[in-house]
XYZ file of C-alpha atoms in Angstrom:
358
model
C 115.001 103.268 105.308
C 114.441 101.887 102.471
C 111.109 100.221 102.181
C 110.924 96.098 102.502
C 107.483 95.157 99.983
C 108.202 92.082 102.436
C 107.399 93.471 105.511
C 104.647 96.142 104.343
C 100.921 94.284 105.269
C 99.001 92.116 103.376
C 96.762 93.731 99.773
C 94.425 91.754 100.206
C 92.120 95.145 101.509
C 92.967 96.458 97.668
C 89.737 96.776 96.082
C 90.488 99.629 94.013
C 92.928 98.348 91.758
C 90.270 97.859 88.479
C 89.728 101.418 88.946
C 92.976 103.620 89.630
C 94.095 101.326 86.430
C 90.783 103.221 84.450
C 92.274 106.339 85.895
C 95.275 106.771 84.542
C 93.931 105.369 81.605
C 91.544 108.010 81.356
C 94.067 110.849 82.134
C 93.298 113.810 79.211
C 96.840 115.074 80.684
C 99.607 114.494 82.750
C 98.675 116.831 85.827
C 95.350 113.943 85.702
C 98.002 111.193 85.436
C 100.214 112.745 88.532
C 97.436 113.299 90.658
C 96.293 109.166 90.229
C 99.783 107.859 90.327
C 100.899 110.176 93.164
C 98.316 109.467 95.716
C 98.719 104.817 95.664
C 101.019 104.323 98.213
C 104.019 101.629 97.362
C 101.917 98.062 97.486
C 99.426 99.816 95.789
C 101.183 101.036 93.183
C 103.302 97.419 92.666
C 99.954 95.984 92.021
C 98.792 98.384 89.261
C 102.051 98.722 88.243
C 102.427 94.375 88.030
C 98.087 94.455 86.596
C 98.331 97.096 84.113
C 99.455 96.198 80.753
C 96.660 92.913 80.635
C 93.952 95.324 81.854
C 91.141 94.878 79.658
C 91.134 98.451 79.169
C 94.571 98.324 78.249
C 93.499 97.647 74.161
C 97.747 98.162 73.363
C 99.002 96.032 76.406
C 101.523 99.426 77.027
C 103.246 99.284 80.352
C 103.007 101.871 82.893
C 106.025 103.054 82.089
C 105.626 103.026 78.132
C 102.207 104.677 78.933
C 104.280 107.756 80.815
C 106.823 107.685 77.975
C 104.260 108.671 75.688
C 102.430 111.397 77.840
C 106.252 113.046 79.388
C 107.633 112.661 75.535
C 110.645 116.253 75.591
C 110.144 116.952 79.212
C 113.212 114.341 81.130
C 113.348 115.920 84.217
C 109.099 115.169 84.716
C 109.642 111.662 82.571
C 112.602 110.586 85.058
C 110.374 112.100 88.340
C 106.979 109.389 86.513
C 108.871 106.816 86.247
C 110.803 106.581 90.144
C 106.473 106.902 90.866
C 105.507 104.269 88.739
C 108.280 102.078 89.613
C 107.941 102.316 93.381
C 110.718 103.171 96.454
C 112.645 99.833 96.500
C 112.867 99.381 92.020
C 113.058 103.767 91.989
C 116.635 103.673 94.032
C 118.389 100.306 92.779
C 117.637 101.771 88.904
C 119.031 104.389 90.444
C 122.264 103.056 91.680
C 122.139 101.141 88.180
C 122.113 103.653 85.983
C 124.685 106.001 87.880
C 126.867 103.807 88.008
C 126.841 101.856 84.995
C 125.479 104.963 82.466
C 128.182 107.604 85.216
C 126.659 111.383 85.124
C 128.313 114.608 86.229
C 125.841 114.303 90.083
C 127.159 109.980 89.897
C 128.430 110.740 93.443
C 125.633 112.405 95.271
C 122.880 109.676 93.736
C 125.356 105.998 95.158
C 126.077 107.950 98.324
C 121.832 109.446 98.683
C 120.822 106.114 98.363
C 122.718 103.987 100.006
C 124.753 105.048 102.869
C 122.648 104.937 105.593
C 121.327 101.315 104.646
C 121.645 98.598 107.412
C 122.728 95.377 105.888
C 119.061 94.383 105.725
C 117.787 96.795 103.824
C 121.457 97.303 101.649
C 121.165 93.222 101.414
C 117.274 93.671 99.807
C 118.621 96.225 97.502
C 121.066 93.476 96.223
C 119.013 91.295 95.965
C 116.101 93.477 93.999
C 119.194 94.612 91.608
C 119.764 90.902 90.882
C 115.523 90.060 89.885
C 116.304 92.867 87.867
C 119.948 92.946 85.845
C 120.739 89.799 85.970
C 123.929 90.799 87.798
C 125.898 90.932 91.321
C 125.884 93.725 92.796
C 129.260 93.517 94.138
C 130.491 91.996 90.927
C 129.033 94.957 89.321
C 130.446 97.460 91.836
C 133.695 95.941 91.733
C 134.067 96.292 87.392
C 131.901 100.042 86.939
C 133.719 101.943 90.285
C 136.994 102.946 91.429
C 138.715 105.112 93.704
C 135.989 106.300 96.385
C 132.648 105.565 95.675
C 134.109 101.721 95.416
C 135.490 102.191 98.137
C 132.353 102.974 100.007
C 129.650 101.189 98.023
C 132.097 97.676 99.121
C 131.587 98.155 102.971
C 128.052 99.133 102.575
C 126.995 96.233 100.725
C 129.573 93.789 102.355
C 127.256 91.113 102.268
C 129.228 89.984 106.462
C 128.854 93.560 106.991
C 127.057 94.187 111.551
C 125.587 97.038 112.948
C 127.533 97.494 116.780
C 126.504 97.192 118.977
C 124.655 94.578 119.175
C 121.079 94.432 120.901
C 122.314 91.608 123.496
C 125.177 93.644 123.882
C 125.925 94.925 127.717
C 129.193 96.679 126.508
C 127.630 99.507 124.144
C 129.047 101.996 126.399
C 132.624 101.095 126.243
C 132.349 100.515 122.200
C 131.096 104.088 122.296
C 134.484 105.548 124.331
C 136.699 102.842 122.405
C 135.166 104.669 118.926
C 135.208 107.792 120.553
C 139.357 107.062 120.818
C 140.088 105.952 118.024
C 138.846 108.829 115.640
C 140.707 111.026 118.633
C 144.123 109.205 117.816
C 143.536 108.654 113.943
C 143.231 112.454 113.426
C 146.704 112.902 114.515
C 147.697 110.140 111.452
C 149.161 111.848 109.022
C 148.464 109.567 106.511
C 144.226 110.074 104.534
C 144.013 105.721 103.840
C 144.002 105.316 107.356
C 141.840 108.313 108.489
C 139.488 106.723 105.320
C 139.309 103.287 106.588
C 138.702 104.710 110.476
C 135.452 106.452 109.159
C 134.354 103.925 106.535
C 134.582 101.299 109.365
C 132.400 103.488 112.001
C 129.871 104.980 109.378
C 129.159 102.061 108.251
C 129.248 99.752 111.019
C 127.950 101.299 113.448
C 124.137 101.563 114.305
C 122.199 105.090 114.599
C 121.934 105.777 118.141
C 125.256 104.484 118.736
C 126.721 107.061 116.473
C 124.429 109.453 118.122
C 126.392 109.151 121.007
C 129.351 108.819 119.839
C 128.799 112.572 118.054
C 127.156 113.031 121.972
C 130.529 112.281 123.455
C 133.509 113.410 121.312
C 131.547 117.002 121.532
C 131.234 117.280 124.560
C 134.973 115.625 125.391
C 137.108 117.511 122.500
C 134.901 120.305 121.076
C 133.970 119.124 118.048
C 131.211 117.668 116.225
C 130.830 114.770 113.801
C 130.495 116.362 111.220
C 134.035 118.940 112.065
C 135.328 116.129 113.043
C 134.871 114.776 109.315
C 135.557 118.171 107.522
C 138.538 118.796 109.592
C 140.360 114.888 108.883
C 138.911 114.122 105.568
C 139.382 114.618 101.912
C 138.427 114.825 98.147
C 135.465 113.233 98.129
C 135.601 111.019 101.453
C 134.431 114.494 103.070
C 131.403 114.758 100.850
C 130.218 111.622 101.170
C 130.824 110.466 104.946
C 129.542 114.554 105.203
C 126.320 112.875 104.207
C 125.736 110.480 106.975
C 128.021 112.620 110.206
C 125.522 115.642 109.098
C 122.235 113.191 109.855
C 124.152 112.030 112.955
C 124.740 115.569 114.479
C 122.006 117.795 116.573
C 122.167 121.293 117.317
C 121.663 124.497 119.700
C 120.345 126.526 116.775
C 117.567 124.054 115.774
C 114.007 122.815 117.956
C 115.893 119.802 119.785
C 112.964 118.003 118.237
C 114.379 118.494 115.099
C 115.576 114.730 113.130
C 119.035 115.710 112.231
C 118.697 114.037 108.984
C 115.924 115.904 108.710
C 117.631 119.227 108.459
C 120.275 117.832 106.158
C 117.478 116.523 103.989
C 115.951 120.243 104.381
C 119.265 121.569 104.024
C 120.142 119.557 100.447
C 116.486 120.200 98.881
C 116.747 123.870 99.720
C 120.510 123.783 98.202
C 118.929 122.237 94.574
C 116.748 124.584 94.233
C 119.106 127.624 95.299
C 121.733 128.930 92.326
C 121.223 130.412 88.811
C 119.931 126.747 87.634
C 117.739 124.274 89.043
C 118.746 120.610 89.365
C 115.398 119.141 88.224
C 116.301 115.782 87.946
C 118.592 115.623 91.620
C 115.230 117.996 93.286
C 112.923 114.861 92.336
C 114.375 112.266 93.419
C 114.966 114.392 96.769
C 111.203 114.424 97.429
C 110.426 111.731 95.894
C 112.201 109.124 98.684
C 110.832 110.965 101.392
C 107.670 111.220 99.329
C 107.251 107.722 100.420
C 107.376 107.859 103.488
C 104.748 110.413 105.008
C 106.951 110.441 108.543
C 110.435 111.682 106.767
C 107.566 113.805 104.388
C 106.285 115.244 107.628
C 109.742 116.246 108.981
C 111.446 116.839 106.137
C 107.897 119.949 105.770
C 108.647 121.174 109.389
C 112.259 121.581 108.887
C 112.530 123.505 105.610
C 111.584 126.433 107.075
C 114.722 126.012 109.287
C 117.840 126.058 107.128
C 117.019 129.147 103.925
C 117.290 132.712 104.503
C 113.368 133.718 104.127
C 111.491 130.819 106.892
C 109.510 129.732 103.645
C 107.811 126.527 104.200
C 108.171 123.982 101.719
C 104.886 124.298 99.361
C 106.083 127.819 98.838
C 109.636 127.537 98.713
C 108.870 125.445 95.598
C 105.496 127.804 94.388
C 107.669 130.761 94.446
C 106.819 132.857 96.793
C 109.497 135.388 96.568
C 111.626 137.045 94.190
C 113.926 134.651 94.784
C 111.624 131.130 94.124
C 111.938 128.163 92.119
C 108.607 129.478 89.753
C 110.243 132.552 88.626
C 113.590 130.741 88.133
C 111.587 127.662 86.050
C 109.550 130.389 84.083
C 113.282 131.057 82.091
C 112.805 130.414 78.778
C 109.263 128.653 76.238
C 109.112 125.606 78.429
C 105.957 127.114 80.288
C 103.771 123.754 80.197
C 106.550 121.543 80.454
C 107.560 123.553 84.169
C 104.376 124.037 84.800
C 104.038 120.069 84.975
C 107.114 119.673 87.214
C 106.453 121.572 89.608
C 102.877 120.867 90.002
C 104.659 116.994 90.419
C 106.250 118.175 92.959
C 104.059 120.316 95.055
C 102.002 116.645 94.431
C 104.638 114.626 95.923
C 105.016 117.394 98.727
C 101.585 116.516 99.335
C 99.266 114.326 100.895
C 99.095 110.547 99.868
C 96.775 107.965 100.319
C 98.442 104.530 101.120
């Protein structure tokens, strides 16, 4: 769930903004700056960001983002992570979506799907509203202009202002809709048309409540012996498969794991492990995934709890980041002559997965 500033309570009790801004200005190194910024919750960050340029001690009147860029020159991943932290959860998501669509990157689809595909209509409307405030353009229009193919159809479904999640909270036909959806998914599996399959899966996976999707998954598994993830895997192709698999994996439960573990946490833990595995580390994606969990203590706690269940050595997330074991992240990050920058980035990740004051 993305952060909604309109629903997060007042800020009248935040009486340390002056001290926090002074601490940022007095930061002698990047580690100090990371420690100060990471302890601020979303509302405090919003206030600090707004008040920073006009603070009496900020003689040059620089913005918080200008200060961060000055202190992190030559370390793009660290800079990107700290800028995301300074923007707060909602604005950071908006900027990531914009950059992925307009600038493009090798991880473009992954960024777009992770940020948008599980948004409720209320959340997608809020993201579109903030997008318009920042970029003076309608997100719906930008999607039509900038996107093509798979991402376009998926994003149009998510950001359709008419989208509603079924079943409605006051309906008495939830069970019948579950039966209908299960039958529809089973029927469409016999189709030879990828277009028809895509349309059916998109309409259900982006148009149903999370509890309803869980009921669909359970009923389909019991009736046809396949999980929702297995169904998506077997029926769809290409980017549609990977995108909608992201949603399905956040719904599936498995007897392999403790029943109280959130499927979304297990999925996100796997993706985090994949980001740190292999020969190289995609630091930009790693920072984005950790940062998005950082804003919600509940989400981060669930991620930390799930992480030992999804890696071969059953390492805790903190141990995986620090490099415990010969395949640890630290060992790989030491390759090359970028020791100080690497240590600062690692420190950022470690601080983000720790407790913060909000």
